[in-house]
Structures are given as C-alpha cells and as structure tokens.
Tab-separated table of C-alpha atoms and ligand atoms in Angstrom:
chain	number	residue	atom	x	y	z
A	1	MET	CA	-35.793	-57.133	-6.793
A	2	PRO	CA	-37.059	-54.399	-4.957
A	3	SER	CA	-34.592	-51.693	-3.151
A	4	THR	CA	-34.606	-51.208	0.505
A	5	ARG	CA	-33.669	-48.203	2.505
A	6	ARG	CA	-31.797	-47.951	5.786
A	7	HIS	CA	-30.677	-45.160	7.716
A	8	PHE	CA	-26.916	-44.009	7.355
A	9	GLY	CA	-26.426	-41.156	9.513
A	10	GLU	CA	-26.981	-37.343	9.795
A	11	THR	CA	-25.408	-34.091	7.503
A	12	PRO	CA	-23.726	-31.609	10.023
A	13	GLU	CA	-27.015	-29.534	9.624
A	14	GLY	CA	-28.975	-32.505	11.289
A	15	HIS	CA	-30.651	-34.042	8.268
A	16	ALA	CA	-31.096	-37.723	8.127
A	17	VAL	CA	-29.059	-39.593	5.472
A	18	HIS	CA	-30.247	-42.867	3.807
A	19	LEU	CA	-28.641	-45.425	1.850
A	20	HIS	CA	-30.945	-47.106	-0.699
A	21	VAL	CA	-29.573	-50.568	-1.604
A	22	LEU	CA	-30.155	-52.278	-4.888
A	23	THR	CA	-30.224	-56.132	-5.666
A	24	ASN	CA	-30.458	-58.376	-8.511
A	25	ASP	CA	-30.573	-62.076	-9.073
A	26	SER	CA	-27.055	-62.740	-9.614
A	27	GLY	CA	-26.339	-61.200	-6.017
A	28	MET	CA	-24.993	-57.816	-7.241
A	29	GLU	CA	-25.594	-55.086	-4.831
A	30	ALA	CA	-25.414	-51.425	-5.141
A	31	ALA	CA	-25.459	-48.698	-2.352
A	32	VAL	CA	-26.662	-45.515	-3.254
A	33	MET	CA	-26.668	-42.514	-0.713
A	34	ASP	CA	-28.805	-39.348	-0.713
A	35	TYR	CA	-26.183	-37.147	0.399
A	36	GLY	CA	-24.079	-36.262	-2.964
A	37	ALA	CA	-25.932	-38.948	-4.968
A	38	ILE	CA	-23.084	-41.107	-4.059
A	39	LEU	CA	-22.401	-44.748	-5.038
A	40	VAL	CA	-21.101	-46.093	-1.590
A	41	SER	CA	-20.579	-49.519	-2.334
A	42	LEU	CA	-21.117	-52.024	-5.583
A	43	LYS	CA	-20.480	-55.930	-5.243
A	44	ALA	CA	-20.183	-58.210	-8.151
A	45	PRO	CA	-19.404	-61.721	-8.664
A	46	ASP	CA	-15.909	-62.914	-9.597
A	47	SER	CA	-15.371	-65.675	-11.896
A	48	GLU	CA	-15.890	-68.379	-8.833
A	49	GLY	CA	-19.305	-66.636	-8.292
A	50	ARG	CA	-17.998	-64.835	-5.175
A	51	VAL	CA	-19.610	-61.575	-4.895
A	52	GLY	CA	-17.281	-58.990	-3.419
A	53	GLU	CA	-16.912	-55.251	-2.884
A	54	VAL	CA	-15.372	-53.264	-6.570
A	55	THR	CA	-15.296	-49.587	-5.213
A	56	LEU	CA	-13.466	-47.405	-2.696
A	57	GLY	CA	-15.440	-45.980	-0.282
A	58	PHE	CA	-16.429	-45.733	3.428
A	59	ASP	CA	-18.585	-47.646	6.168
A	60	ARG	CA	-19.817	-44.546	7.788
A	61	ILE	CA	-21.234	-41.194	6.662
A	62	GLU	CA	-18.306	-39.439	8.660
A	63	GLY	CA	-15.815	-40.402	5.850
A	64	TYR	CA	-18.177	-38.885	3.330
A	65	LEU	CA	-18.610	-35.695	5.524
A	66	GLY	CA	-14.595	-35.179	5.523
A	67	GLN	CA	-12.225	-34.463	2.745
A	68	HIS	CA	-12.063	-37.104	0.379
A	69	PRO	CA	-11.632	-37.399	-3.426
A	70	TYR	CA	-15.035	-37.507	-4.674
A	71	PHE	CA	-15.419	-41.177	-4.172
A	72	GLY	CA	-18.559	-42.630	-5.851
A	73	ALA	CA	-19.630	-39.095	-6.328
A	74	THR	CA	-22.110	-37.656	-8.639
A	75	VAL	CA	-19.907	-34.651	-9.730
A	76	GLY	CA	-21.632	-31.410	-11.174
A	77	ARG	CA	-22.426	-28.668	-12.165
A	78	TYR	CA	-19.365	-29.101	-14.175
A	79	ALA	CA	-17.330	-32.207	-13.648
A	80	ASN	CA	-13.358	-31.716	-14.273
A	81	ARG	CA	-11.735	-28.538	-14.620
A	82	ILE	CA	-12.582	-24.919	-15.661
A	83	GLY	CA	-9.048	-23.195	-16.116
A	84	GLY	CA	-9.108	-19.864	-13.939
A	85	ALA	CA	-12.355	-20.564	-12.469
A	86	ARG	CA	-13.745	-18.324	-15.165
A	87	PHE	CA	-15.366	-18.345	-18.754
A	88	LEU	CA	-17.346	-16.125	-21.183
A	89	LEU	CA	-20.790	-17.233	-21.855
A	90	ASP	CA	-22.895	-15.313	-24.599
A	91	GLY	CA	-20.215	-12.487	-24.218
A	92	LYS	CA	-20.396	-11.940	-20.509
A	93	GLU	CA	-17.787	-13.129	-17.815
A	94	VAL	CA	-18.988	-15.983	-15.171
A	95	ARG	CA	-16.725	-16.551	-12.132
A	96	LEU	CA	-16.659	-19.765	-10.583
A	97	ALA	CA	-15.537	-20.996	-7.017
A	98	ALA	CA	-11.894	-21.793	-7.548
A	99	ASN	CA	-10.996	-24.847	-5.437
A	100	ASN	CA	-7.958	-26.404	-7.439
A	101	GLY	CA	-5.292	-23.714	-7.170
A	102	PRO	CA	-6.731	-20.955	-9.498
A	103	ASN	CA	-8.982	-23.498	-11.337
A	104	HIS	CA	-12.466	-24.601	-10.700
A	105	LEU	CA	-12.652	-28.557	-10.194
A	106	HIS	CA	-15.415	-31.016	-10.103
A	107	GLY	CA	-18.581	-28.430	-9.203
A	108	GLY	CA	-16.560	-26.186	-6.740
A	109	VAL	CA	-16.194	-25.811	-2.915
A	110	ARG	CA	-19.551	-27.451	-2.225
A	111	GLY	CA	-20.500	-29.371	-5.403
A	112	PHE	CA	-23.400	-31.801	-6.064
A	113	ASP	CA	-21.389	-34.385	-4.249
A	114	ARG	CA	-21.626	-32.353	-0.985
A	115	VAL	CA	-25.505	-31.501	-0.827
A	116	LEU	CA	-28.486	-33.843	0.018
A	117	TRP	CA	-30.903	-34.976	-2.736
A	118	GLU	CA	-34.358	-35.908	-2.626
A	119	ALA	CA	-34.565	-39.680	-3.126
A	120	GLU	CA	-37.486	-41.907	-4.471
A	121	ASP	CA	-37.129	-45.636	-5.019
A	122	PHE	CA	-38.572	-47.393	-7.861
A	123	GLU	CA	-38.928	-50.853	-9.393
A	124	GLU	CA	-39.151	-51.181	-13.360
A	125	ASP	CA	-38.871	-53.866	-15.962
A	126	GLY	CA	-36.880	-56.037	-13.662
A	127	SER	CA	-34.510	-53.379	-12.141
A	128	ALA	CA	-34.553	-51.914	-8.901
A	129	GLY	CA	-33.714	-48.223	-8.967
A	130	VAL	CA	-33.417	-44.889	-6.957
A	131	ARG	CA	-34.297	-41.416	-8.581
A	132	LEU	CA	-32.552	-38.406	-6.806
A	133	ARG	CA	-33.355	-34.906	-7.482
A	134	ARG	CA	-32.373	-31.463	-6.396
A	135	LEU	CA	-32.726	-27.950	-7.724
A	136	SER	CA	-29.324	-26.276	-7.832
A	137	PRO	CA	-29.989	-22.428	-7.378
A	138	ASP	CA	-28.950	-19.910	-9.613
A	139	GLY	CA	-25.566	-18.693	-8.430
A	140	GLU	CA	-24.521	-21.834	-6.655
A	141	GLU	CA	-20.718	-22.068	-7.012
A	142	GLY	CA	-21.107	-19.134	-9.372
A	143	TYR	CA	-23.008	-20.955	-11.883
A	144	PRO	CA	-26.167	-18.935	-13.655
A	145	GLY	CA	-29.408	-20.249	-13.647
A	146	ASN	CA	-31.606	-22.583	-11.539
A	147	LEU	CA	-30.693	-26.131	-12.710
A	148	ASP	CA	-33.408	-28.887	-12.145
A	149	VAL	CA	-31.227	-32.198	-11.604
A	150	ALA	CA	-32.109	-35.809	-11.572
A	151	VAL	CA	-29.809	-38.756	-11.175
A	152	THR	CA	-31.258	-42.174	-11.522
A	153	TYR	CA	-29.363	-45.273	-10.771
A	154	ALA	CA	-31.031	-48.844	-11.599
A	155	LEU	CA	-29.551	-52.402	-11.228
A	156	THR	CA	-30.371	-54.499	-13.777
A	157	ASP	CA	-30.411	-58.409	-14.239
A	158	LEU	CA	-27.973	-58.151	-16.902
A	159	ASP	CA	-25.567	-56.969	-14.329
A	160	GLU	CA	-25.617	-53.526	-15.242
A	161	LEU	CA	-25.575	-50.520	-13.017
A	162	ARG	CA	-27.124	-47.813	-15.086
A	163	ILE	CA	-26.953	-44.173	-14.266
A	164	ASP	CA	-29.078	-41.518	-16.162
A	165	PHE	CA	-28.593	-37.824	-15.534
A	166	GLU	CA	-31.180	-35.529	-16.747
A	167	ALA	CA	-31.225	-31.462	-16.258
A	168	THR	CA	-32.813	-28.392	-17.423
A	169	SER	CA	-32.138	-24.685	-16.829
A	170	ASP	CA	-33.954	-21.365	-16.733
A	171	GLU	CA	-30.916	-19.778	-18.059
A	172	PRO	CA	-27.910	-20.644	-20.105
A	173	THR	CA	-25.581	-22.823	-18.274
A	174	PRO	CA	-22.436	-25.297	-18.645
A	175	VAL	CA	-23.376	-28.623	-17.585
A	176	ASN	CA	-21.272	-31.605	-17.431
A	177	LEU	CA	-22.725	-34.272	-14.781
A	178	THR	CA	-20.780	-37.472	-14.166
A	179	ASN	CA	-20.194	-40.222	-11.816
A	180	HIS	CA	-16.506	-40.578	-10.049
A	181	THR	CA	-16.533	-44.057	-8.569
A	182	TYR	CA	-13.047	-45.502	-8.203
A	183	PHE	CA	-12.967	-49.199	-8.921
A	184	ASN	CA	-10.602	-51.922	-7.775
A	185	LEU	CA	-11.911	-55.161	-9.458
A	186	ARG	CA	-9.818	-57.143	-7.035
A	187	GLY	CA	-11.377	-55.488	-3.965
A	188	THR	CA	-7.812	-54.928	-2.502
A	189	GLY	CA	-4.476	-54.010	-3.231
A	190	ASP	CA	-3.616	-51.578	-6.393
A	191	ILE	CA	-5.181	-51.614	-9.781
A	192	LEU	CA	-1.663	-52.059	-11.370
A	193	ASP	CA	-2.511	-55.556	-13.010
A	194	HIS	CA	-5.877	-54.581	-14.434
A	195	VAL	CA	-5.749	-54.737	-18.256
A	196	VAL	CA	-7.448	-51.799	-19.656
A	197	GLN	CA	-8.563	-50.938	-23.286
A	198	ILE	CA	-9.995	-47.634	-24.210
A	199	PRO	CA	-11.550	-47.145	-27.485
A	200	ALA	CA	-10.035	-43.485	-28.247
A	201	SER	CA	-7.516	-42.765	-30.899
A	202	ARG	CA	-6.934	-39.325	-29.571
A	203	TYR	CA	-6.739	-37.287	-26.353
A	204	THR	CA	-6.858	-33.635	-24.976
A	205	PRO	CA	-3.342	-32.696	-24.046
A	206	VAL	CA	-3.035	-30.385	-20.811
A	207	ASP	CA	-0.488	-28.087	-19.210
A	208	GLU	CA	0.717	-28.261	-15.665
A	209	GLY	CA	-2.360	-27.277	-13.942
A	210	LEU	CA	-3.908	-30.210	-16.044
A	211	ILE	CA	-5.988	-27.389	-18.051
A	212	PRO	CA	-6.532	-28.643	-21.902
A	213	THR	CA	-4.114	-26.686	-24.281
A	214	GLY	CA	-7.085	-26.909	-26.711
A	215	GLU	CA	-5.123	-29.490	-28.719
A	216	ILE	CA	-6.713	-32.681	-29.787
A	217	ALA	CA	-3.697	-35.158	-30.165
A	218	PRO	CA	-3.112	-38.871	-31.306
A	219	VAL	CA	-2.491	-41.243	-28.864
A	220	GLN	CA	-0.258	-43.502	-31.085
A	221	GLY	CA	3.180	-43.979	-30.073
A	222	THR	CA	2.371	-42.756	-26.591
A	223	PRO	CA	1.463	-44.750	-23.077
A	224	LEU	CA	-2.221	-43.496	-23.648
A	225	ASP	CA	-2.651	-45.563	-26.405
A	226	PHE	CA	-5.055	-48.256	-25.116
A	227	THR	CA	-6.795	-48.921	-28.410
A	228	ALA	CA	-5.381	-52.457	-27.647
A	229	PRO	CA	-5.289	-54.011	-23.911
A	230	HIS	CA	-2.433	-53.263	-21.876
A	231	ALA	CA	-1.859	-53.738	-18.181
A	232	VAL	CA	-1.595	-50.301	-16.304
A	233	ARG	CA	1.724	-51.343	-14.947
A	234	GLU	CA	3.237	-51.638	-18.555
A	235	ARG	CA	3.579	-48.121	-19.148
A	236	ILE	CA	2.429	-45.779	-16.066
A	237	ALA	CA	6.026	-44.990	-15.311
A	238	ALA	CA	6.295	-43.098	-18.514
A	239	VAL	CA	3.469	-40.910	-17.839
A	240	PRO	CA	4.207	-37.396	-16.383
A	241	GLY	CA	2.463	-36.757	-13.098
A	242	GLY	CA	2.587	-40.036	-11.572
A	243	GLY	CA	0.064	-41.847	-13.411
A	244	TYR	CA	-2.870	-41.399	-15.877
A	245	ASP	CA	-5.306	-38.593	-15.534
A	246	HIS	CA	-6.347	-37.714	-18.994
A	247	ASN	CA	-9.420	-37.085	-21.040
A	248	PHE	CA	-9.754	-39.584	-23.803
A	249	VAL	CA	-11.641	-38.523	-27.033
A	250	LEU	CA	-13.834	-41.412	-27.654
A	251	ASP	CA	-13.966	-42.972	-31.015
A	252	LYS	CA	-17.737	-42.921	-31.386
A	253	LYS	CA	-20.763	-41.191	-32.606
A	254	PRO	CA	-21.649	-38.063	-30.504
A	255	GLY	CA	-24.996	-39.083	-28.490
A	256	CYS	CA	-24.911	-42.710	-28.993
A	257	LEU	CA	-24.132	-45.360	-25.971
A	258	ALA	CA	-21.177	-46.795	-26.802
A	259	CYS	CA	-18.064	-48.110	-24.946
A	260	ALA	CA	-15.738	-45.783	-23.082
A	261	ALA	CA	-13.277	-48.838	-21.226
A	262	ARG	CA	-13.165	-52.249	-20.786
A	263	VAL	CA	-11.150	-53.368	-17.831
A	264	GLU	CA	-10.280	-57.079	-16.833
A	265	GLU	CA	-8.820	-57.995	-13.508
A	266	PRO	CA	-6.871	-61.334	-14.384
A	267	GLU	CA	-6.816	-62.832	-11.209
A	268	GLY	CA	-10.287	-62.787	-10.041
A	269	GLY	CA	-11.728	-62.677	-13.326
A	270	ARG	CA	-13.975	-59.698	-13.142
A	271	VAL	CA	-14.616	-57.351	-15.890
A	272	LEU	CA	-16.176	-54.038	-16.250
A	273	GLU	CA	-17.359	-52.076	-19.324
A	274	VAL	CA	-18.066	-48.350	-19.012
A	275	LEU	CA	-20.656	-46.996	-21.564
A	276	THR	CA	-21.403	-43.608	-22.041
A	277	THR	CA	-23.508	-41.213	-24.392
A	278	GLU	CA	-20.757	-38.460	-23.761
A	279	PRO	CA	-17.778	-38.037	-26.207
A	280	GLY	CA	-15.079	-38.270	-23.593
A	281	ALA	CA	-13.794	-40.201	-20.656
A	282	GLN	CA	-11.250	-39.062	-18.008
A	283	PHE	CA	-9.011	-42.232	-17.216
A	284	TYR	CA	-7.380	-41.554	-13.746
A	285	THR	CA	-5.346	-44.070	-11.831
A	286	GLY	CA	-5.754	-42.786	-8.247
A	287	ASN	CA	-2.343	-40.751	-8.632
A	288	PHE	CA	-3.380	-38.403	-5.777
A	289	LEU	CA	-4.052	-41.304	-3.370
A	290	ASP	CA	-1.186	-41.350	-0.518
A	291	GLY	CA	-2.288	-43.899	1.826
A	292	THR	CA	-3.722	-41.252	4.453
A	293	LEU	CA	-7.308	-42.307	3.944
A	294	VAL	CA	-8.757	-45.001	5.882
A	295	GLY	CA	-11.621	-46.517	3.982
A	296	ARG	CA	-13.862	-49.472	4.188
A	297	ASP	CA	-12.717	-52.212	6.568
A	298	GLY	CA	-10.050	-50.441	7.782
A	299	GLN	CA	-8.335	-50.334	4.202
A	300	ARG	CA	-5.609	-47.564	3.683
A	301	TYR	CA	-5.710	-46.103	0.109
A	302	GLY	CA	-2.416	-45.836	-1.175
A	303	ARG	CA	-1.459	-44.755	-4.580
A	304	HIS	CA	-3.236	-46.555	-7.460
A	305	ALA	CA	-5.712	-48.211	-5.049
A	306	GLY	CA	-8.475	-47.632	-7.660
A	307	PHE	CA	-9.051	-46.295	-10.829
A	308	CYS	CA	-11.905	-43.967	-12.359
A	309	VAL	CA	-13.373	-43.873	-15.669
A	310	GLU	CA	-15.265	-40.498	-15.857
A	311	PRO	CA	-17.340	-40.245	-18.777
A	312	GLN	CA	-17.638	-36.443	-19.717
A	313	ARG	CA	-17.631	-33.448	-22.056
A	314	PHE	CA	-14.327	-32.465	-22.499
A	315	PRO	CA	-12.547	-30.710	-19.497
A	316	ASP	CA	-12.813	-26.928	-19.775
A	317	SER	CA	-14.910	-26.897	-22.711
A	318	PRO	CA	-16.554	-23.347	-21.580
A	319	ASN	CA	-12.930	-21.763	-22.454
A	320	GLN	CA	-12.236	-24.104	-25.425
A	321	PRO	CA	-13.897	-23.100	-28.861
A	322	GLY	CA	-12.640	-25.967	-30.592
A	323	PHE	CA	-14.299	-28.469	-28.102
A	324	PRO	CA	-17.897	-30.128	-28.056
A	325	ASP	CA	-20.421	-27.378	-26.836
A	326	CYS	CA	-21.524	-27.913	-23.275
A	327	VAL	CA	-24.246	-25.018	-22.791
A	328	LEU	CA	-27.590	-25.952	-21.793
A	329	ARG	CA	-30.166	-23.567	-22.828
A	330	PRO	CA	-33.579	-22.832	-21.388
A	331	GLY	CA	-36.113	-25.386	-23.225
A	332	GLY	CA	-33.319	-27.742	-24.007
A	333	VAL	CA	-32.640	-30.942	-22.088
A	334	TYR	CA	-29.051	-32.333	-20.960
A	335	LEU	CA	-29.151	-36.245	-21.028
A	336	HIS	CA	-26.280	-38.427	-20.081
A	337	THR	CA	-26.269	-42.167	-19.712
A	338	ILE	CA	-23.558	-44.231	-18.032
A	339	VAL	CA	-23.705	-47.897	-17.899
A	340	PHE	CA	-21.228	-49.853	-15.780
A	341	ARG	CA	-21.520	-53.555	-16.996
A	342	PHE	CA	-20.043	-56.604	-15.629
A	343	ALA	CA	-18.922	-59.801	-16.719
A	344	VAL	CA	-16.337	-62.369	-15.777
A	345	LEU	CA	-13.549	-63.852	-17.813
B	1	GLA	C1	-10.463	-36.343	-11.384
B	1	GLA	C2	-9.174	-35.314	-11.688
B	1	GLA	C3	-8.257	-35.631	-11.151
B	1	GLA	C4	-8.063	-35.331	-9.478
B	1	GLA	C5	-9.476	-36.263	-8.944
B	1	GLA	C6	-9.801	-36.197	-7.674
B	1	GLA	O1	-10.064	-37.484	-12.020
B	1	GLA	O2	-8.942	-35.722	-13.162
B	1	GLA	O3	-7.126	-34.748	-11.485
B	1	GLA	O4	-8.485	-33.908	-9.184
B	1	GLA	O5	-10.633	-36.220	-10.185
B	1	GLA	O6	-8.758	-36.322	-6.814
C-alpha cells in the first residue's frame, strides 16, 4: 500500500513539517514525522479486529515542539545516559552537553528528536515506507565527526513496523540510535496489567543518577526477572525509583535480529513483540509521566500511562570498558534494526 504525505505544521524557524502515513492490508497505520523522525501514531487491530491507537503522542506539532519525554522519538547520537557528560575517546577527552543533571541524556539539549530530517517515501515488496536522512555536523551537542544518518520506517503486510538505522562518520564517534515510542496496547489508562516477557537473564545495575555501575548482574530473584511472563503490576512496587527503567542484557547473539520483549494486553488482546539487532533494551514504565502532559484526544498522561522498550547499546558504554564497544570509525557502518511486530491473542 502506498504512503501519503500531509502537512502537519511548521518548525519555529518556519520550515514545513510533514507526516508520512503508511498503511497495510490489515488496516494498520503508522504516521512518521520528518521533524525528529518521530513515530507520531501507530494503529493496530485488537482481537475483535478493531483498529486503534497504541502509542502516546500529540495531535498537533506544538506538542512535539514543547517539552515532552521523547514520545515516538528517534534518539541519537547516543541514546540513554553518558555519565558526567564526558568520556575518553582514543585518549582524548570529549565533553558533551549536560541535559540531565550533570549527565548527558538521549543526545543532549537538541538531539535527533528536535531537528528536521529530509524524507523520501517509497514502496517496496509490499511495504510502504519512508526514509529520513540528515547530516549531524561535527561538534553537534559535543560529538566528534560528521555523522551521515538514515532512519527507514517500513510497514509490512505481516503487521510489522520495521525501523532500520544506518550511520557513517568521518571521525571516530560513539553511536547508539533507537526509537523511544511509548506504547499502551489498550489505548487508554495505564499499562500495569500488560503482561511482559523479556528474554534477559542479566541487567546493568545503576547508581542514583541512573548511570551504570559497570556491573552485569543476574535478574534472578529480583523484580526484573521477566524471563517468564509477569504483569507489570505484580512487582513494580518493589522496584526502587517508582518503576522499571533498566537496561536488560538480552540473551541473544550479538548482531542477530531477535526478541527484546513480548508484551500482551489481556483485555483487547493486542500483542507486541519488539525485535532488535542490538545487545540491550531499556524497559521503562513511564515513571516520570505525572499527568501534566495533555496528549492525543485530550488524554492526560499519568504515571505508567505507557511503556517503552528501547533497544540499545548499553548506557554509558563510552565510559564502561567492560561493555560492548560503541565507537563507529571512519570506513565502518553502524546498522541497527528494530521490528515492532503486532499480533492478537
Ligand atoms: C529513558 C530513560 C528514562 C527517562 C526517559 C525519558 O527511558 O531511561 O530514565 O529519561 O527515557 O523521560
């Protein structure tokens, strides 16, 4: 099915912003915005065949231009936190924008979610898609090297939204690109009754600032053990910090596309499987949502109104010699694929 393009508003600098709407045969619909390469909306059928919204977001561009916690965003150049907003790269100190206390979060003050991308619609093998590109200049938010980045969204007739990230650089730089969609598979209320399974027997513990300590610890015997399915509600009260916000070390081979999480919503029967080629995934239960943000259809997003599964290289890897390497070098190519696969119970 083809994609369509419609005007969504303007940036503060007066540049036109468009939504690219992808549809498939079962009625799924994904709307991707060229500002921030953001997934603005995703609709999927429930077990009765009713197609409904499954993400948190805004009806209007103004919501995305204001403060919001990365709804649907493409996050980069480095997703999640870098401790002290600094690191050593080949023996030289690199200083980044600090936008989360003393730390760097999700690419800095003006990350990849707050810039306009160049978009091109396409149709390929039964999928409608949009490819977004930009050049992140040397020094942006403190990062070294010009980074040529592409993010491709494609909606398939297998009810999968596939996101492919690709990047090359003319200087060594850390790269960690992800998508920060908040899902609510019921479309309303909170996600506490969603049933979650995460194939990860280990996680990366953090300090009070949510910076990894460098340890890789077992989940066994903790509320983070989702190797068997559990409703979010069951053990969330026992998680310090008001809910889940942890990087899971996935039990999979590096580089291969495999499951990061499977989430079921028992009432409407929607099932989401998140697949990734990356070694980790942040499971976040919207702990910082506090009801002040008014989103789509006038909904107020309170605590746990949505959950995120953010596939990623481990947080703070530039400062953690024990974690998988995250540095892209000239001549190399950074590749990451995420699949959001929908089904019903
Ligand atoms: C990620 C982080 C959280 C929080 C959200 C955005 O999931 O891990 O701590 O910063 O993004 O609010």
